[in-house]
mmCIF file of C-alpha atoms and ligand atoms in Angstrom:
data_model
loop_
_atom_site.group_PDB
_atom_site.id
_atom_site.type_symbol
_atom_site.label_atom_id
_atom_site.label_comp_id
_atom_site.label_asym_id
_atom_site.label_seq_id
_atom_site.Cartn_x
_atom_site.Cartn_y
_atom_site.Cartn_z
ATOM 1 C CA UNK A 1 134.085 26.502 78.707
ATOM 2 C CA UNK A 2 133.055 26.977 74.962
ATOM 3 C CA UNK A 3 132.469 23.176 74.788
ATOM 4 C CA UNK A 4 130.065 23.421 77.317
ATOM 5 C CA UNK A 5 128.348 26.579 75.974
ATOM 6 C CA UNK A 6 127.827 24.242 72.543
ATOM 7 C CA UNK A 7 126.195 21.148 74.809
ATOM 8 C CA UNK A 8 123.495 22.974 76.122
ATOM 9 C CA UNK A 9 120.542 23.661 73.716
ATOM 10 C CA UNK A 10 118.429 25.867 75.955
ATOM 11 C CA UNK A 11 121.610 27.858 76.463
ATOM 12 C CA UNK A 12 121.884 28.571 72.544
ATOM 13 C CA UNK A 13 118.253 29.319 72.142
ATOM 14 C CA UNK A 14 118.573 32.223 74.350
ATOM 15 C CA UNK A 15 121.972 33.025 72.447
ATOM 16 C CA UNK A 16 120.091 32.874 68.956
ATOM 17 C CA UNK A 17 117.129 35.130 70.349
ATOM 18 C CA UNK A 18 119.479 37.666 71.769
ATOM 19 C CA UNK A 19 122.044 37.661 68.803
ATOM 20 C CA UNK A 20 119.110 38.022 66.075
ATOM 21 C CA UNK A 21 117.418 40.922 68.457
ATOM 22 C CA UNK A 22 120.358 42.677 68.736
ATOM 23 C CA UNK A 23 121.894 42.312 65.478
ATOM 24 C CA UNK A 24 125.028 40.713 66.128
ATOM 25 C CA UNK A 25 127.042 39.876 63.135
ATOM 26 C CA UNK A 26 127.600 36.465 62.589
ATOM 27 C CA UNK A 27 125.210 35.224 64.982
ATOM 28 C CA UNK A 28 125.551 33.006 68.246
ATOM 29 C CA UNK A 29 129.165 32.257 66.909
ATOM 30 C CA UNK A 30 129.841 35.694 66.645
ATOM 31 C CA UNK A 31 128.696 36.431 69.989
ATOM 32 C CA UNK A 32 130.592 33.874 71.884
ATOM 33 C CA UNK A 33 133.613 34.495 69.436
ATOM 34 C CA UNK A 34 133.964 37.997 70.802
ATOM 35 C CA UNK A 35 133.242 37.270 74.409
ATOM 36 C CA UNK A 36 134.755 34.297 75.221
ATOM 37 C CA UNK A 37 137.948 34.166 72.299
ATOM 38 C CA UNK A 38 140.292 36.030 73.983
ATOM 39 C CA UNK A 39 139.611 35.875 77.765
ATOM 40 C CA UNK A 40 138.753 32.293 79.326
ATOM 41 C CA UNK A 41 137.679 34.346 82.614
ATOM 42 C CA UNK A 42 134.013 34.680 82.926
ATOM 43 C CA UNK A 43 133.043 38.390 82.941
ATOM 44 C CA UNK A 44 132.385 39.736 86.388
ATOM 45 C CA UNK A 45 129.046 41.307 87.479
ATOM 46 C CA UNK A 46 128.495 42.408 90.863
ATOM 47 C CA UNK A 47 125.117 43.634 91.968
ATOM 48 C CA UNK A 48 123.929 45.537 94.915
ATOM 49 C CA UNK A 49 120.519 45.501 96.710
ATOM 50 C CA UNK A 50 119.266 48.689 98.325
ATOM 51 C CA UNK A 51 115.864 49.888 99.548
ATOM 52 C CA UNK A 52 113.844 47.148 97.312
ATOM 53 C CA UNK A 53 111.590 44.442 98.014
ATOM 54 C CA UNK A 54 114.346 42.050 96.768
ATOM 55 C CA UNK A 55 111.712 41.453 93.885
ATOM 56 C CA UNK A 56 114.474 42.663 91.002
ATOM 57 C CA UNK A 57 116.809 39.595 91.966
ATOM 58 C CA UNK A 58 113.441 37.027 91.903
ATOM 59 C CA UNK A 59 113.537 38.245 88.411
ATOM 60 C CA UNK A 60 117.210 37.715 87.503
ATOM 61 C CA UNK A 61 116.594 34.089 89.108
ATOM 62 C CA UNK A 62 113.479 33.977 86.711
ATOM 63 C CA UNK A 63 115.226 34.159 83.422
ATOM 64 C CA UNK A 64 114.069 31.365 81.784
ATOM 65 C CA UNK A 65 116.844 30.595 79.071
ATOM 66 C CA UNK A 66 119.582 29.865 80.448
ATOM 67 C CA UNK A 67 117.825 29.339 83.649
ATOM 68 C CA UNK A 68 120.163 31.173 86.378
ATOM 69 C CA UNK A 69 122.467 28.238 87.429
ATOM 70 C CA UNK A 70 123.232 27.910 83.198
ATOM 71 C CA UNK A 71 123.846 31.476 83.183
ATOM 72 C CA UNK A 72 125.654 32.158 86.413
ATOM 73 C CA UNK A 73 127.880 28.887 85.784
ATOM 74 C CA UNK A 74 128.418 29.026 81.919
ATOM 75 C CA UNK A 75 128.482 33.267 81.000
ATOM 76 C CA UNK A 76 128.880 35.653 83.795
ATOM 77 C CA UNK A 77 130.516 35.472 87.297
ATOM 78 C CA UNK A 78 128.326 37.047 89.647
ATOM 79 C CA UNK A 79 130.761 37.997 92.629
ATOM 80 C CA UNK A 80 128.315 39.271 95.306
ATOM 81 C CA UNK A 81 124.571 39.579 95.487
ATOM 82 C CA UNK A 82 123.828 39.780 99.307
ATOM 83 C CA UNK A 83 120.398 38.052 98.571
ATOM 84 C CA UNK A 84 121.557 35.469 96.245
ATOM 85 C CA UNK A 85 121.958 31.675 97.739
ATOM 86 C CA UNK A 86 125.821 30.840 98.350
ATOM 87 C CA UNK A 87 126.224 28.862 95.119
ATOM 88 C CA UNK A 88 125.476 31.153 93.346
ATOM 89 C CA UNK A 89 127.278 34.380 94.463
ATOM 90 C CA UNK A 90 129.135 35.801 97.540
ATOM 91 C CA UNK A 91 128.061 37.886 100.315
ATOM 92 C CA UNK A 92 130.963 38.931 101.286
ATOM 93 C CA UNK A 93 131.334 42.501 100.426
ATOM 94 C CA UNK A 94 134.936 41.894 100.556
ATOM 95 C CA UNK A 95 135.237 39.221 98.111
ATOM 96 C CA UNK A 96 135.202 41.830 94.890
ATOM 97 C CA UNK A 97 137.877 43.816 96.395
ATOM 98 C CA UNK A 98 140.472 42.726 93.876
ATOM 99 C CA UNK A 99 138.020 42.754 90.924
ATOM 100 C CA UNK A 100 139.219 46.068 88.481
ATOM 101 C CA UNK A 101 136.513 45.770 86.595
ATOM 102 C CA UNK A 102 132.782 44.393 86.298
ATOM 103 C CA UNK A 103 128.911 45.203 85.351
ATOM 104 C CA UNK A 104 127.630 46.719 87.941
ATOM 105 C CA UNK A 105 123.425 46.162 88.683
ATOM 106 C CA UNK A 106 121.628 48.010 91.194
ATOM 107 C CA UNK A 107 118.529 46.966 92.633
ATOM 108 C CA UNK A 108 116.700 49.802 95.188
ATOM 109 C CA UNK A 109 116.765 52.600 95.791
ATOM 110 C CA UNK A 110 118.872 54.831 98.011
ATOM 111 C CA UNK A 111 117.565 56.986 102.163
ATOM 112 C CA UNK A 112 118.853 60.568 101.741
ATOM 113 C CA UNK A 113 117.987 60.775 105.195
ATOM 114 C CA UNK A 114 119.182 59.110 108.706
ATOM 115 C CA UNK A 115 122.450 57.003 107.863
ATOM 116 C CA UNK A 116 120.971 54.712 109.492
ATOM 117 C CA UNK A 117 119.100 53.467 107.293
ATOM 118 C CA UNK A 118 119.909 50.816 104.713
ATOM 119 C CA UNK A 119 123.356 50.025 106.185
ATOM 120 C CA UNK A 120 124.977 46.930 104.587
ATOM 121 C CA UNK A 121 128.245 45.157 106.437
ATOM 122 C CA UNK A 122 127.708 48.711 108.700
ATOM 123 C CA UNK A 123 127.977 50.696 105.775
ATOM 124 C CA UNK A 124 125.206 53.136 104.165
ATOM 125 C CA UNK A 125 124.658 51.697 101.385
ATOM 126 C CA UNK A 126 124.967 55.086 99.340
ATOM 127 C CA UNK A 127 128.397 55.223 99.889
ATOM 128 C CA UNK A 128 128.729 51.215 98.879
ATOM 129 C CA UNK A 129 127.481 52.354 95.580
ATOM 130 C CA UNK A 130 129.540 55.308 95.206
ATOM 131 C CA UNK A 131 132.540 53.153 95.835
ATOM 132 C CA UNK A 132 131.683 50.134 93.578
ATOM 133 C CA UNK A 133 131.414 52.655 90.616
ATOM 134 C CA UNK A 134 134.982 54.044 90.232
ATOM 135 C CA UNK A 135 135.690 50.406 88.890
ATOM 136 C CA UNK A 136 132.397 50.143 86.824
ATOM 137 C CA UNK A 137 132.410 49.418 83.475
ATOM 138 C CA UNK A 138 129.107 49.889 82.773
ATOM 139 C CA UNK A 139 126.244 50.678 85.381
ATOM 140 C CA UNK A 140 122.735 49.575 85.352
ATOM 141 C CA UNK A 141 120.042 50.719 87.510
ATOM 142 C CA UNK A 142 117.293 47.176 87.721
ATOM 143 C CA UNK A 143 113.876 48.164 88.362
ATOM 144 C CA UNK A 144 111.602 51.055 89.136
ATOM 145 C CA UNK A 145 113.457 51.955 92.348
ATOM 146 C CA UNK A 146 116.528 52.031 91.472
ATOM 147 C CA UNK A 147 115.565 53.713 88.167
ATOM 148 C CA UNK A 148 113.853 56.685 89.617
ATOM 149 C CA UNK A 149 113.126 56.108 93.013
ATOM 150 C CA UNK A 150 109.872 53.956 93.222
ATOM 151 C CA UNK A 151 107.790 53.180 96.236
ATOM 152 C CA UNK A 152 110.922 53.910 99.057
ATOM 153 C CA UNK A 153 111.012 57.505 97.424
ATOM 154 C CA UNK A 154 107.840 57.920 98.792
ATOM 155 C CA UNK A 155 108.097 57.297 102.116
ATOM 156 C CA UNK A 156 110.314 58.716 104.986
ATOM 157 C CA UNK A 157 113.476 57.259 104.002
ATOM 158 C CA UNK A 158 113.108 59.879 100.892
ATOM 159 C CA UNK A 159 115.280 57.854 98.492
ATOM 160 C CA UNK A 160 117.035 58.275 95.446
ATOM 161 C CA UNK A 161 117.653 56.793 92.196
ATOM 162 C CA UNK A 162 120.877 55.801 91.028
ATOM 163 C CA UNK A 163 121.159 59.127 88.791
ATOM 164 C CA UNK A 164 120.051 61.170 91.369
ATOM 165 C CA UNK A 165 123.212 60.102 93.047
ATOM 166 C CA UNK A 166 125.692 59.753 90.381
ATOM 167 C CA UNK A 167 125.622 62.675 87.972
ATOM 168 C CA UNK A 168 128.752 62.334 86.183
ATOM 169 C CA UNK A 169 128.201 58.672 84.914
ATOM 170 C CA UNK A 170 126.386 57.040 81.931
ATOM 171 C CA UNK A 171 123.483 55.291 83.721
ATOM 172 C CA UNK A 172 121.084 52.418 81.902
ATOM 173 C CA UNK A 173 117.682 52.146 83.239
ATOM 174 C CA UNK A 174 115.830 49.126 83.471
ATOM 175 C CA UNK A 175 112.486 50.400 85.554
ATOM 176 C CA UNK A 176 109.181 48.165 85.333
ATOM 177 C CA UNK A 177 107.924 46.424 88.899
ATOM 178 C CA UNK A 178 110.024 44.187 88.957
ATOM 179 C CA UNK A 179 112.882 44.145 86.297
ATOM 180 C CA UNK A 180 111.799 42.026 83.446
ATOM 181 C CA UNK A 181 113.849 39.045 83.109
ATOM 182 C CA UNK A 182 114.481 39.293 79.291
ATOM 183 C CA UNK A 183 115.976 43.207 79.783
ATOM 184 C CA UNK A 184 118.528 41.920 82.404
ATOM 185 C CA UNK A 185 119.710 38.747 80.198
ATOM 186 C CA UNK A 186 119.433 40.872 76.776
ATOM 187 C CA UNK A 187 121.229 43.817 78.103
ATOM 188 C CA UNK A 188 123.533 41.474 79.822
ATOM 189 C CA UNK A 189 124.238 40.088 76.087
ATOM 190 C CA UNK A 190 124.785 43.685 74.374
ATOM 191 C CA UNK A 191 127.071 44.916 77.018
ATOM 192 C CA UNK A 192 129.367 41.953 77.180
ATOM 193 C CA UNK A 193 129.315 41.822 73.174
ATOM 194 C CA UNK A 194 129.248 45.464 72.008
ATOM 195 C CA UNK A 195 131.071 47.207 74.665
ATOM 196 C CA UNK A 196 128.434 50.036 74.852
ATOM 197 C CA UNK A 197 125.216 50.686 76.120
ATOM 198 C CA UNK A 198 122.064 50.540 73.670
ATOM 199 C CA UNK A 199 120.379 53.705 72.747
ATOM 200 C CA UNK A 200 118.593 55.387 75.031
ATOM 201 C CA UNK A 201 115.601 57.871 75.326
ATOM 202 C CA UNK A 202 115.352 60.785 77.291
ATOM 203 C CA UNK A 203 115.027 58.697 80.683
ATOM 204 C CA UNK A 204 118.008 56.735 79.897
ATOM 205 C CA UNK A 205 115.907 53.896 79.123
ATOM 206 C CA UNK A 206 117.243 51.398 76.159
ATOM 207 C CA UNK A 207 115.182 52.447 72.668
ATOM 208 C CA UNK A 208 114.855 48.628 72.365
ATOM 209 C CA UNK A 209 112.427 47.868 75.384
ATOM 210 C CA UNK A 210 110.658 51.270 75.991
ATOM 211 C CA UNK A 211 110.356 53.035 72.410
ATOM 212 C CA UNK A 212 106.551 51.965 72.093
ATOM 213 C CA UNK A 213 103.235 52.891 73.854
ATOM 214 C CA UNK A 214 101.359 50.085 75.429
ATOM 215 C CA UNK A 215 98.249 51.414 74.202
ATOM 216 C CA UNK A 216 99.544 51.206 70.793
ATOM 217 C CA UNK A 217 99.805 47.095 70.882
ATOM 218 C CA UNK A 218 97.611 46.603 73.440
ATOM 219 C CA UNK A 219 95.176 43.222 72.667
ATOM 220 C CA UNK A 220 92.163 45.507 73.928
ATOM 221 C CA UNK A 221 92.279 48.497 71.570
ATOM 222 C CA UNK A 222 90.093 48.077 69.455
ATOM 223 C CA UNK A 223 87.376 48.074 72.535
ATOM 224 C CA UNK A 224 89.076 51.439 73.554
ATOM 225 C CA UNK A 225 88.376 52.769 69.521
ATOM 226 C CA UNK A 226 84.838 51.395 69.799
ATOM 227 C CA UNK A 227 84.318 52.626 73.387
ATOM 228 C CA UNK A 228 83.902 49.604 75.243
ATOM 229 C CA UNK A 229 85.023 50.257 78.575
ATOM 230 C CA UNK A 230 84.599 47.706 81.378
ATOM 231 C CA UNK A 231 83.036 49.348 84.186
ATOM 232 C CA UNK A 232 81.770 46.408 86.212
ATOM 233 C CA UNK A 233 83.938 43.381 87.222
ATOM 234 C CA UNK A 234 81.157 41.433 88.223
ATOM 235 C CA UNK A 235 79.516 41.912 84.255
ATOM 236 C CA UNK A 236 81.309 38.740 82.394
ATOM 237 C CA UNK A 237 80.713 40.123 79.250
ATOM 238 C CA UNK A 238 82.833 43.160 80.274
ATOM 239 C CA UNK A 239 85.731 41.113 80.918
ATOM 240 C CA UNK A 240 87.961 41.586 77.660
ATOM 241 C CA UNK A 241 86.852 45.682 76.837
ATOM 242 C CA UNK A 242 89.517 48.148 77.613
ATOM 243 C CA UNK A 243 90.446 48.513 81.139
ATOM 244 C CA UNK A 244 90.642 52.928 80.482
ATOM 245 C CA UNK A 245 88.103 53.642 82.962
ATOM 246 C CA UNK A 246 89.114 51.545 85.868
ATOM 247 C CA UNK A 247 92.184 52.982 85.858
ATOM 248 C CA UNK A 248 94.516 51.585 83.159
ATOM 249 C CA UNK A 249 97.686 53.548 82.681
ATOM 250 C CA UNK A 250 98.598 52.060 79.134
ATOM 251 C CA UNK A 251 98.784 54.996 77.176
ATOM 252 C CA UNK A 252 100.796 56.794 79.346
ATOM 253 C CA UNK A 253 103.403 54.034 79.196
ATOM 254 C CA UNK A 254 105.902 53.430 77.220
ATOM 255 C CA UNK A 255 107.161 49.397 77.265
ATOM 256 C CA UNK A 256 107.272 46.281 75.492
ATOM 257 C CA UNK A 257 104.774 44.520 77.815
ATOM 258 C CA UNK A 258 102.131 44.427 75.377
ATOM 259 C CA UNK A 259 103.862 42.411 73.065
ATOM 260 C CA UNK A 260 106.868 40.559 75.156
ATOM 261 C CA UNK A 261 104.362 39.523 78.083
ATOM 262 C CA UNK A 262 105.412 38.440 81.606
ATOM 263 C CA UNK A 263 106.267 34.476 82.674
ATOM 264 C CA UNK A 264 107.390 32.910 79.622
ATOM 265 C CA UNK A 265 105.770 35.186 77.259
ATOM 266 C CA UNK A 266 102.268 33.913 79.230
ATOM 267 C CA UNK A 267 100.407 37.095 80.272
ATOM 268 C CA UNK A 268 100.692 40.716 81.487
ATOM 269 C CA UNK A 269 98.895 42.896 83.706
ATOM 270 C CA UNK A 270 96.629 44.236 81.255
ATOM 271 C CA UNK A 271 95.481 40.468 79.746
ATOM 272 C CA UNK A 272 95.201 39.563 83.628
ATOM 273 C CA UNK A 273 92.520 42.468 83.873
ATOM 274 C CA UNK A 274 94.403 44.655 86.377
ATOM 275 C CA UNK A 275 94.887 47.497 83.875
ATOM 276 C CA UNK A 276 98.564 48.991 83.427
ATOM 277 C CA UNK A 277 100.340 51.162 86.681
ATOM 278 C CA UNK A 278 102.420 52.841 84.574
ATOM 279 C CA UNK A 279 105.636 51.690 85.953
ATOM 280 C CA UNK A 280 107.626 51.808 83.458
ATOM 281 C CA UNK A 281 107.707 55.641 83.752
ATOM 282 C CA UNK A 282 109.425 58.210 85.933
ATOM 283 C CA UNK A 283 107.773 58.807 89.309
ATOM 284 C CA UNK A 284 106.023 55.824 89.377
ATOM 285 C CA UNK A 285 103.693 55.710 91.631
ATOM 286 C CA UNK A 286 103.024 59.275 92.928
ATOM 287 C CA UNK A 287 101.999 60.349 88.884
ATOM 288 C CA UNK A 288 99.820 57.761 88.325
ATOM 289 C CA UNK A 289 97.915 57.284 91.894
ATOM 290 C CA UNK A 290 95.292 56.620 93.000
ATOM 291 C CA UNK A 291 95.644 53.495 90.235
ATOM 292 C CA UNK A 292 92.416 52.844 89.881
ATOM 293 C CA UNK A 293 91.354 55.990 88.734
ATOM 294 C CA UNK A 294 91.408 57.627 85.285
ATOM 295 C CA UNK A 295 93.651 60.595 84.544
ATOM 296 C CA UNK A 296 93.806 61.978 81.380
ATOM 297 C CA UNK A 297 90.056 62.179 80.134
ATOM 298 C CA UNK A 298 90.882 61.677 76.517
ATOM 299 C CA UNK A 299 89.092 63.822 74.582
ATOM 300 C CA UNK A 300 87.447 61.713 71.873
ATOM 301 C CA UNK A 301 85.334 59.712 74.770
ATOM 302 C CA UNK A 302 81.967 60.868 74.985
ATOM 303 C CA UNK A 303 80.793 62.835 78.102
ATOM 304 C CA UNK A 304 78.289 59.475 78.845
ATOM 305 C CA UNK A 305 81.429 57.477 79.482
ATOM 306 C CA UNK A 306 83.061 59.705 81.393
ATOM 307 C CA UNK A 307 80.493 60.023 83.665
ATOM 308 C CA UNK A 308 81.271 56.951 85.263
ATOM 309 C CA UNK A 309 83.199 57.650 88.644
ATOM 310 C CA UNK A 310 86.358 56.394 90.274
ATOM 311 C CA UNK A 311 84.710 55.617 93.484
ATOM 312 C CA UNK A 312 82.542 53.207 91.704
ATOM 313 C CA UNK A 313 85.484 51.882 90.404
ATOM 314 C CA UNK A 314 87.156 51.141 93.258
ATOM 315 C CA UNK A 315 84.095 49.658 94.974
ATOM 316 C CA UNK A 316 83.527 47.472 92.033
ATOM 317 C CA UNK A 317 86.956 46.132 91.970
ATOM 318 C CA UNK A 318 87.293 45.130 95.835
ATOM 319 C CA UNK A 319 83.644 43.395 95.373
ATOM 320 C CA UNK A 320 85.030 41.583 92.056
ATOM 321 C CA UNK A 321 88.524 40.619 94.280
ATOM 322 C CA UNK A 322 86.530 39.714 97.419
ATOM 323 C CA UNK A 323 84.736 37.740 95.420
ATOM 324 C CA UNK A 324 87.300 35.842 93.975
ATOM 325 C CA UNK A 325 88.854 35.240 97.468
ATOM 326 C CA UNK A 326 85.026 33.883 98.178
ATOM 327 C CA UNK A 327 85.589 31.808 95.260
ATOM 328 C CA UNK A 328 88.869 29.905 96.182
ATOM 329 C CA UNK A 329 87.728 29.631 99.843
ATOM 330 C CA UNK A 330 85.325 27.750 98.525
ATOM 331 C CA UNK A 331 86.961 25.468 96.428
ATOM 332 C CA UNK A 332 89.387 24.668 98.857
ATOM 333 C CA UNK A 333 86.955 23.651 101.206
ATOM 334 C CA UNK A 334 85.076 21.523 98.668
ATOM 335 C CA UNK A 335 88.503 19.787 97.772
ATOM 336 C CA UNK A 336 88.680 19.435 101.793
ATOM 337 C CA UNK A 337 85.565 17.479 102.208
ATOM 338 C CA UNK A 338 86.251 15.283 99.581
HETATM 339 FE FE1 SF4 B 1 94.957 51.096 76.155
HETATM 340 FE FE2 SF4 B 1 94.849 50.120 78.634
HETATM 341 FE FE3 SF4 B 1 92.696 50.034 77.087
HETATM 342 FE FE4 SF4 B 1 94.804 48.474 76.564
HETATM 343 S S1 SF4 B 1 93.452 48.344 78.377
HETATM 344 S S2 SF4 B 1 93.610 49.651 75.089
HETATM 345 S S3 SF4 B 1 96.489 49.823 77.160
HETATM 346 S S4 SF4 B 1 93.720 51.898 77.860
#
């Protein structure tokens, strides 16, 4: 298996990227030395869906280097994922019954109230998870919902994060809407080669990924320092000043966005002009709704800015997307006729 580690370059880019960001003596070599010397069996991660939009697992399947075949053939053994194709993983529930030990990922969160809700093979899937963890070597909750309850929390299911279920077991959080595909394959790397989880802050969230403010890197702060907010979508020359006023939730958030970017390092939210939701942080989306409005009125803008109101916002930013639809209609049609 270490042969064919060493015949794929891709493989060892992503290897040399995670060994250099995580400080692993001695490199790629040391990394595969330690993981793979002793034990020819691939380790075992098993990872259960609950109340999610199945978004978290798009995510794992978008890591880029090793793509996910590379990955799920060459490093790990991923023994059930129930919305995973059959290549890749097992549905069967049963199938990790003789497995005594394994990374265990959740994705969702979990109803705390009708059993009926969320059942998987007939079981709730709260007590799947409660089960799966007396063999867990390490336990990592992927995404916002599973992290701290995201959007299922607020509605009538009621649910619950993974640490508002298990209390009296070291938890990692992953949150952000989805996962990012980078934190699952780097934190994949540190706990197969250290052992132990990264440090973590006060939300259980690995230093690493979530130390920083996405204000503080943000590509549009020097328009917030100069006070150049964007206020109209329609006004082109507003379209790279600080999204603040419609809503952004950047320095309220702590993640690497800002500087790691989304889809091959290609863009974010923020460069996309959407402004940041904040969902990197606990109680996503309840603290920072309605997202298009401002919350904390920094002090150091002037009362004229201020001024401007939310509702304008909002109706300013369904013309700018209607538009946009208008704009693609369009397009297509011309494409049609020719
Ligand atoms: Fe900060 Fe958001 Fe403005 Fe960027 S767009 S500078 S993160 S408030």
């Amino acid at each position: 298996m270490i042969a064919s580690l060493f015949s794929r370059r891709d493989f060892l880019k992503i290897l040399a990227y995670g060994a250099a960001l995580l400080g692993i003596r001695g490199g790629v070599q040391g990394f595969i030395d330690k993981v793979f010397a002793e034990d020819s069996k691939r380790p075992t991660l098993v990872w259960l869906s609950a109340l999610s939009c199945g978004g978290c697992t798009e995510s794992f399947f978008a890591i880029e280097e090793p793509d996910a075949s590379e990955l799920l053939f060459n490093v790990i053994s991923l023994r059930y994922n129930r919305l995973t194709p059959e290549d890749y993983s097992n549905k069967d529930f049963s199938a990790i019954s003789d497995e005594d030990s394994y990374l265990l990922f959740v994705e969702g969160s979990f109803p705390q109230t009708d059993e009926g809700f969320c059942l998987i093979n007939g079981e709730p899937a709260e007590k799947l998870l409660k089960d799966l963890l007396q063999r867990a070597e390490h336990t990592v909750a992927v995404g916002s919902c599973a992290s701290f309850g995201g959007i299922p929390s607020l509605g009538p299911a009621r649910a619950a994060s993974v640490s508002d279920i298990v209390k009296n077991k070291n938890v990692i959080n992953l949150p952000t809407c989805p996962v990012h595909p980078d934190h699952l394959i780097l934190i994949i790397m540190h706990l197969l080669y250290f052992g132990y989880a990264p440090e973590l802050d006060d939300y259980q969230r690995p230093k690493m990924f979530f130390k920083n403010l996405i204000h503080d890197s943000c590509e549009r702060r020097t328009h917030f320092e100069n006070q150049r907010f964007l206020k109209d979508f329609n006004d082109p020359s507003q379209s790279d000043y600080c999204l603040y006023l419609v809503g952004c939730k950047g320095r309220q958030t702590n993640s690497d966005c800002s500087k790691r970017k989304w889809n091959g390092n290609l863009s974010w939210c923020v460069d996309c002009g959407a402004g940041c939701n904040g969902c990197a942080e606990k109680n996503f989306y309840t603290r920072f709704s309605p997202l298009f409005e401002t919350q904390d009125k920094a002090s150091e803008l002037s009362e004229d800015v201020l001024k401007f109101g939310a509702g304008a916002v909002a109706g300013a930013s369904s013309v700018w997307a209607a538009n946009k639809i208008k704009e693609r209609l369009q397009k297509r049609e011309n494409s049609r006729e020719v």
